[in-house]
CSV table of C-alpha atoms in Angstrom, one decimal:
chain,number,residue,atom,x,y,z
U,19,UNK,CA,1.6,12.6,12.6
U,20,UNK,CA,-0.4,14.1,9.9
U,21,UNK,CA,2.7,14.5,7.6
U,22,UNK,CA,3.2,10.9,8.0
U,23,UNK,CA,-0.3,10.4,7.4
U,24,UNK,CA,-0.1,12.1,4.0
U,25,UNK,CA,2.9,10.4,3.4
U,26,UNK,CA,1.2,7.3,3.6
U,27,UNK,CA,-1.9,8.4,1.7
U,28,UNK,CA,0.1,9.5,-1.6
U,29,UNK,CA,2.4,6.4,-1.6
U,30,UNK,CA,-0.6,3.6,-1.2
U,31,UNK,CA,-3.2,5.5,-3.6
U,32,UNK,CA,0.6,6.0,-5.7
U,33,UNK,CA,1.2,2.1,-5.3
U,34,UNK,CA,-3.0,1.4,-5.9
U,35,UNK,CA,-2.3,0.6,-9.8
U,36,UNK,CA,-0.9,-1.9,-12.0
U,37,UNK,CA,1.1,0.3,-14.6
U,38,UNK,CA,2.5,2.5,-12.1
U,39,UNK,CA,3.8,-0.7,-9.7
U,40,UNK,CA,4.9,-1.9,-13.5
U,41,UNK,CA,7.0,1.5,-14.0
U,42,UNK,CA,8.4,1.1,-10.8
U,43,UNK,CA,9.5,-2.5,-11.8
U,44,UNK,CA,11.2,-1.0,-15.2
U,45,UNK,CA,13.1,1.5,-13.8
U,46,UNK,CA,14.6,-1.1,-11.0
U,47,UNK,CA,15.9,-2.9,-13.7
U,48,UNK,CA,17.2,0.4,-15.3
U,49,UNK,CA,16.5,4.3,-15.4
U,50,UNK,CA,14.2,5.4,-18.4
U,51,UNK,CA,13.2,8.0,-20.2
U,52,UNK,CA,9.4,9.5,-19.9
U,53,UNK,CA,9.3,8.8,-23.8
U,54,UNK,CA,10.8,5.3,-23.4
U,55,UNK,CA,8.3,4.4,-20.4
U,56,UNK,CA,5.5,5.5,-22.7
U,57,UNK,CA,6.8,3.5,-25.3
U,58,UNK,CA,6.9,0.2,-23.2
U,59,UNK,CA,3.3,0.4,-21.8
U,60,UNK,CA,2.0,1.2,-25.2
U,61,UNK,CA,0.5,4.6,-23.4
U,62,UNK,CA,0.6,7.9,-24.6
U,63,UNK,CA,2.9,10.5,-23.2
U,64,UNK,CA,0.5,12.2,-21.7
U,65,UNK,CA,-1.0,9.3,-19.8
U,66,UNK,CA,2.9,8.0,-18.8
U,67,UNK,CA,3.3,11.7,-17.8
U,68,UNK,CA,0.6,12.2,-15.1
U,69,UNK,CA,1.3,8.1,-13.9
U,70,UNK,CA,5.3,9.3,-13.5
U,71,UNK,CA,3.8,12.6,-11.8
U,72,UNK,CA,1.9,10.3,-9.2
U,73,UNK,CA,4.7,8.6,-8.2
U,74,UNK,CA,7.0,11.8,-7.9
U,75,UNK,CA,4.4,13.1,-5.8
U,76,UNK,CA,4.8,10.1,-3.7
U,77,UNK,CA,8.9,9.9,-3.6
U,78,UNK,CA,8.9,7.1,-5.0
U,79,UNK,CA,10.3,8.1,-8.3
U,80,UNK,CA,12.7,11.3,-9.1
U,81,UNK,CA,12.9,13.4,-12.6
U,82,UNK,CA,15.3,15.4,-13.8
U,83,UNK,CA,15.2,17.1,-17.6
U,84,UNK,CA,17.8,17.3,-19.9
U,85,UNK,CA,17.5,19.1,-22.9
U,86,UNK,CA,14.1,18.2,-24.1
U,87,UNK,CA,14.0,14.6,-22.3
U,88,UNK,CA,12.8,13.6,-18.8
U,89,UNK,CA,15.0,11.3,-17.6
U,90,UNK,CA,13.0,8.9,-14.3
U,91,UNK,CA,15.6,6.6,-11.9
U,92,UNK,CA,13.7,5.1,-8.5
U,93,UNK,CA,13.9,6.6,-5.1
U,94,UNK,CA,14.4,8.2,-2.7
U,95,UNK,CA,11.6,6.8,-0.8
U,96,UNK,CA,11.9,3.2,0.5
U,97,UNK,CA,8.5,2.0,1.3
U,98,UNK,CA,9.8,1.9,5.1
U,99,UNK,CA,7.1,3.8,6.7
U,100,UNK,CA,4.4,1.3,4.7
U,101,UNK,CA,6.0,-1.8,5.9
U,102,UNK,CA,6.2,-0.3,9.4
U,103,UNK,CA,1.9,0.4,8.6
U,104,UNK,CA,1.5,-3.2,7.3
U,105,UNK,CA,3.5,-4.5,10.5
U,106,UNK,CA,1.7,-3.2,12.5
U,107,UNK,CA,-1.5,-3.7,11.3
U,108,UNK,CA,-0.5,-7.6,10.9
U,109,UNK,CA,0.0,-7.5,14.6
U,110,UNK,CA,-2.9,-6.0,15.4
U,111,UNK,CA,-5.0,-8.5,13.6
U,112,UNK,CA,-3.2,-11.4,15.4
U,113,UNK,CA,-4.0,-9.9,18.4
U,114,UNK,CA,-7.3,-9.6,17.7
U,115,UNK,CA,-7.8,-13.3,16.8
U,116,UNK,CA,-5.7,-14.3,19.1
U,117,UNK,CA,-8.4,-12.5,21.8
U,118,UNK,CA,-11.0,-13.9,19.8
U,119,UNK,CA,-9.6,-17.9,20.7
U,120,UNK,CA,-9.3,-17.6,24.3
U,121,UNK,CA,-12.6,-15.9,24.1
U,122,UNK,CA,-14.0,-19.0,22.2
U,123,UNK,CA,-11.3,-21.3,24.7
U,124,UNK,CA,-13.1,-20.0,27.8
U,125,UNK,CA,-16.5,-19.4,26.8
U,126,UNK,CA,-17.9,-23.3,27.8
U,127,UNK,CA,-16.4,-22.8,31.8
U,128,UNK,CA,-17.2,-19.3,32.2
U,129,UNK,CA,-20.6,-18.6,30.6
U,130,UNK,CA,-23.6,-19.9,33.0
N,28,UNK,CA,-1.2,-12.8,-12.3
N,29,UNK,CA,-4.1,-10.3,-13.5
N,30,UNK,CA,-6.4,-11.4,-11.0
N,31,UNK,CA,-3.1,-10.5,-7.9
N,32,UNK,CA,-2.2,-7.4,-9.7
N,33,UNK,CA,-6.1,-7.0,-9.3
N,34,UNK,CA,-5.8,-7.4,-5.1
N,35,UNK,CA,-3.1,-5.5,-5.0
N,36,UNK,CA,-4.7,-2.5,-6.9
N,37,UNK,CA,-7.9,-2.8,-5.1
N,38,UNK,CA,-6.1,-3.1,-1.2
N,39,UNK,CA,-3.5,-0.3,-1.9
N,40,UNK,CA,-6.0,1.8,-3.4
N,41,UNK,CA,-7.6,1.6,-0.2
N,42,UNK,CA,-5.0,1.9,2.4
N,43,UNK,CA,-4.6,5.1,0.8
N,44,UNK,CA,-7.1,7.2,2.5
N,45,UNK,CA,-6.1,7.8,6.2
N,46,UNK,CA,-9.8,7.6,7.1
N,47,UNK,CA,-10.0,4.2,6.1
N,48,UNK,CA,-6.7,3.3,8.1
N,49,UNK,CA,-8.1,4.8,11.2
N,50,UNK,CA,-11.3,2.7,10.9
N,51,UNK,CA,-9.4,-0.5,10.4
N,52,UNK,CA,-7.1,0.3,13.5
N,53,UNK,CA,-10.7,1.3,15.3
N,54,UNK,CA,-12.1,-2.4,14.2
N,55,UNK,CA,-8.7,-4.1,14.8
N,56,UNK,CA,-10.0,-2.7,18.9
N,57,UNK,CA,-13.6,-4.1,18.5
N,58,UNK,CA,-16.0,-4.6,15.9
N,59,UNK,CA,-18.8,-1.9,15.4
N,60,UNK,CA,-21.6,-0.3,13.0
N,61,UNK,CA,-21.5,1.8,10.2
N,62,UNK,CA,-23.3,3.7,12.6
N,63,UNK,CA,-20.8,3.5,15.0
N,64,UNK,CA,-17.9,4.6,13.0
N,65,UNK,CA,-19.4,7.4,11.3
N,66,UNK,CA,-19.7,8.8,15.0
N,67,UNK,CA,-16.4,8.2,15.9
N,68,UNK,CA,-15.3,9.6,13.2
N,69,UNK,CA,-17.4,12.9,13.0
N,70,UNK,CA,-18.7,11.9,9.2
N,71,UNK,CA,-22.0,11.5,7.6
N,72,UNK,CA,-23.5,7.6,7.8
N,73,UNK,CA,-23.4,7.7,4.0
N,74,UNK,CA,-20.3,8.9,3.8
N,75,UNK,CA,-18.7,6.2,6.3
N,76,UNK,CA,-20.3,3.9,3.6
N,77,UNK,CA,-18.5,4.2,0.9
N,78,UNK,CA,-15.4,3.6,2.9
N,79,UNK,CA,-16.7,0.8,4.0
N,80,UNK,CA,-18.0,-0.3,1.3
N,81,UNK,CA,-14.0,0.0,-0.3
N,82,UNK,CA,-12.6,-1.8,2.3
N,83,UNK,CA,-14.8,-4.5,2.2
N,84,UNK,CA,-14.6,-4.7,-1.9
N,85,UNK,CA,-10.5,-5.0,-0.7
N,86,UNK,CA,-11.6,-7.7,1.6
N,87,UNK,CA,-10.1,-6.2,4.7
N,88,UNK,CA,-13.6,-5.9,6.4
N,89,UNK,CA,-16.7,-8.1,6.2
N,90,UNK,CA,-19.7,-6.2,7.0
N,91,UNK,CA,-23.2,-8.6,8.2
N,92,UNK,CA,-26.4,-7.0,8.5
N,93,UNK,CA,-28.3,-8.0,11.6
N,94,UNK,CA,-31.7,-6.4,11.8
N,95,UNK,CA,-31.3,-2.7,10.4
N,96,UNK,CA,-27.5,-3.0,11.7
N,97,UNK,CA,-24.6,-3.7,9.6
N,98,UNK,CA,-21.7,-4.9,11.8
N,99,UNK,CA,-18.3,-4.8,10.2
N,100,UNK,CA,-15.4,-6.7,11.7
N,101,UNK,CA,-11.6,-6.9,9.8
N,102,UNK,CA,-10.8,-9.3,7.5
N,103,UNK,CA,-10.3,-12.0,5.9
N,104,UNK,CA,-7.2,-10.6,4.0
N,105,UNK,CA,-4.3,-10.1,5.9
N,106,UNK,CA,-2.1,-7.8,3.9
N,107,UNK,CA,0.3,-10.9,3.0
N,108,UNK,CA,0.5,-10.2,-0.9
N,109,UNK,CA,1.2,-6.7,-0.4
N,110,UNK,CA,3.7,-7.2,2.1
N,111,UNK,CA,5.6,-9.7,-0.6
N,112,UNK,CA,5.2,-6.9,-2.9
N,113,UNK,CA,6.6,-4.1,-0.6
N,114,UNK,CA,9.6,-6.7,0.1
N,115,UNK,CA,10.2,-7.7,-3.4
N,116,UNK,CA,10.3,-3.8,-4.4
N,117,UNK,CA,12.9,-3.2,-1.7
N,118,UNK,CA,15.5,-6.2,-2.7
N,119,UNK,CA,15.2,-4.7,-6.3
N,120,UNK,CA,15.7,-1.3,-5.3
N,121,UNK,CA,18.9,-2.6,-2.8
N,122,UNK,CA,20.0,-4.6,-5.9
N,123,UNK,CA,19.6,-1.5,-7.8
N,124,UNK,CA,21.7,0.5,-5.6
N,125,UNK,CA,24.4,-2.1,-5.1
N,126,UNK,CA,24.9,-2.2,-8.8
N,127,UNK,CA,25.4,1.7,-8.7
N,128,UNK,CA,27.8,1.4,-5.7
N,129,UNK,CA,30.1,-1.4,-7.8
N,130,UNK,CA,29.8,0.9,-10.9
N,131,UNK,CA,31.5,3.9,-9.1
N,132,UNK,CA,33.7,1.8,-7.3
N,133,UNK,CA,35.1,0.1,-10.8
N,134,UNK,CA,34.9,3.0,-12.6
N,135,UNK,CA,38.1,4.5,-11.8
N,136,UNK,CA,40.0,1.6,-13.5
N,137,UNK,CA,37.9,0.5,-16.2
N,138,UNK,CA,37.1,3.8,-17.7
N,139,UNK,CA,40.1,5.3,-20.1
């Protein structure tokens, strides 16, 4: 429960900015360099470098170096635990509205 | 597109603390104080303040203060752009994978 709580934790804050949901974006349409990711967000290496280290951290993106160049390619994390979060939260919220309409639907008979 | 990628930072961001999941699933039960949460969850009432005060800039909890109590119930966002953008992600990552699988499956013809 707590490892799937600090699962959670690293992907969300992971997924909680624009250029790293943007590198995850490039690298579905191909793998990339840590050079050529720096190059496409206009960003320094060392800024691409610590956003590409987030998302490792997180499973959501893998590294491997050759020679002298990082090479980045998605996975293997899937997002499934977060849409199981989501789901269930969504539920949860129509539950609680939907508590909150027969409270309002039976308020007029029941209330003195 | 810059004011989504906006919502979607700011809600992520968010969702990635586990205190502030547990207080959404505590308020998704009933509403309750600031004062109120911080004793449920063993925390300082400023401290239960900022949290709130990051969920509420997410707009998954609208906080009313009544007297000297501020009251915080969820909503009104519902988690609907991030779920789009958690299902968009995974059709691009099963596109991406397909594409591998018909790579290797071709390969052993169409390379010399």
């Amino acid at each position: 429960m707590v490892q799937r709580s600090a699962l959670l934790d690293s992907t969300f804050a992971a997924l909680g900015d624009s250029t790293r949901r943007g590198v995850l974006a490039r690298l579905g349409r191909r793998d990339a360099s840590i050079t050529e990711l720096a190059g496409d967000f206009a960003m320094t290496l060392t800024g691409m470098q610590k956003h590409v280290r987030v998302l490792e951290d997180a499973g959501l993106v893998t590294t491997e170096k050759v020679g002298r160049v990082r090479h980045c390619r998605l996975g293997p994390r899937r997002l499934e635990e977060e849409t199981r979060w989501i789901r269930q939260y969504q539920t949860m919220l129509e539950a609680r509205y939907d508590r909150l309409g027969d409270f309002l639907e039976r308020t007029p008979e029941e209330l003195p």
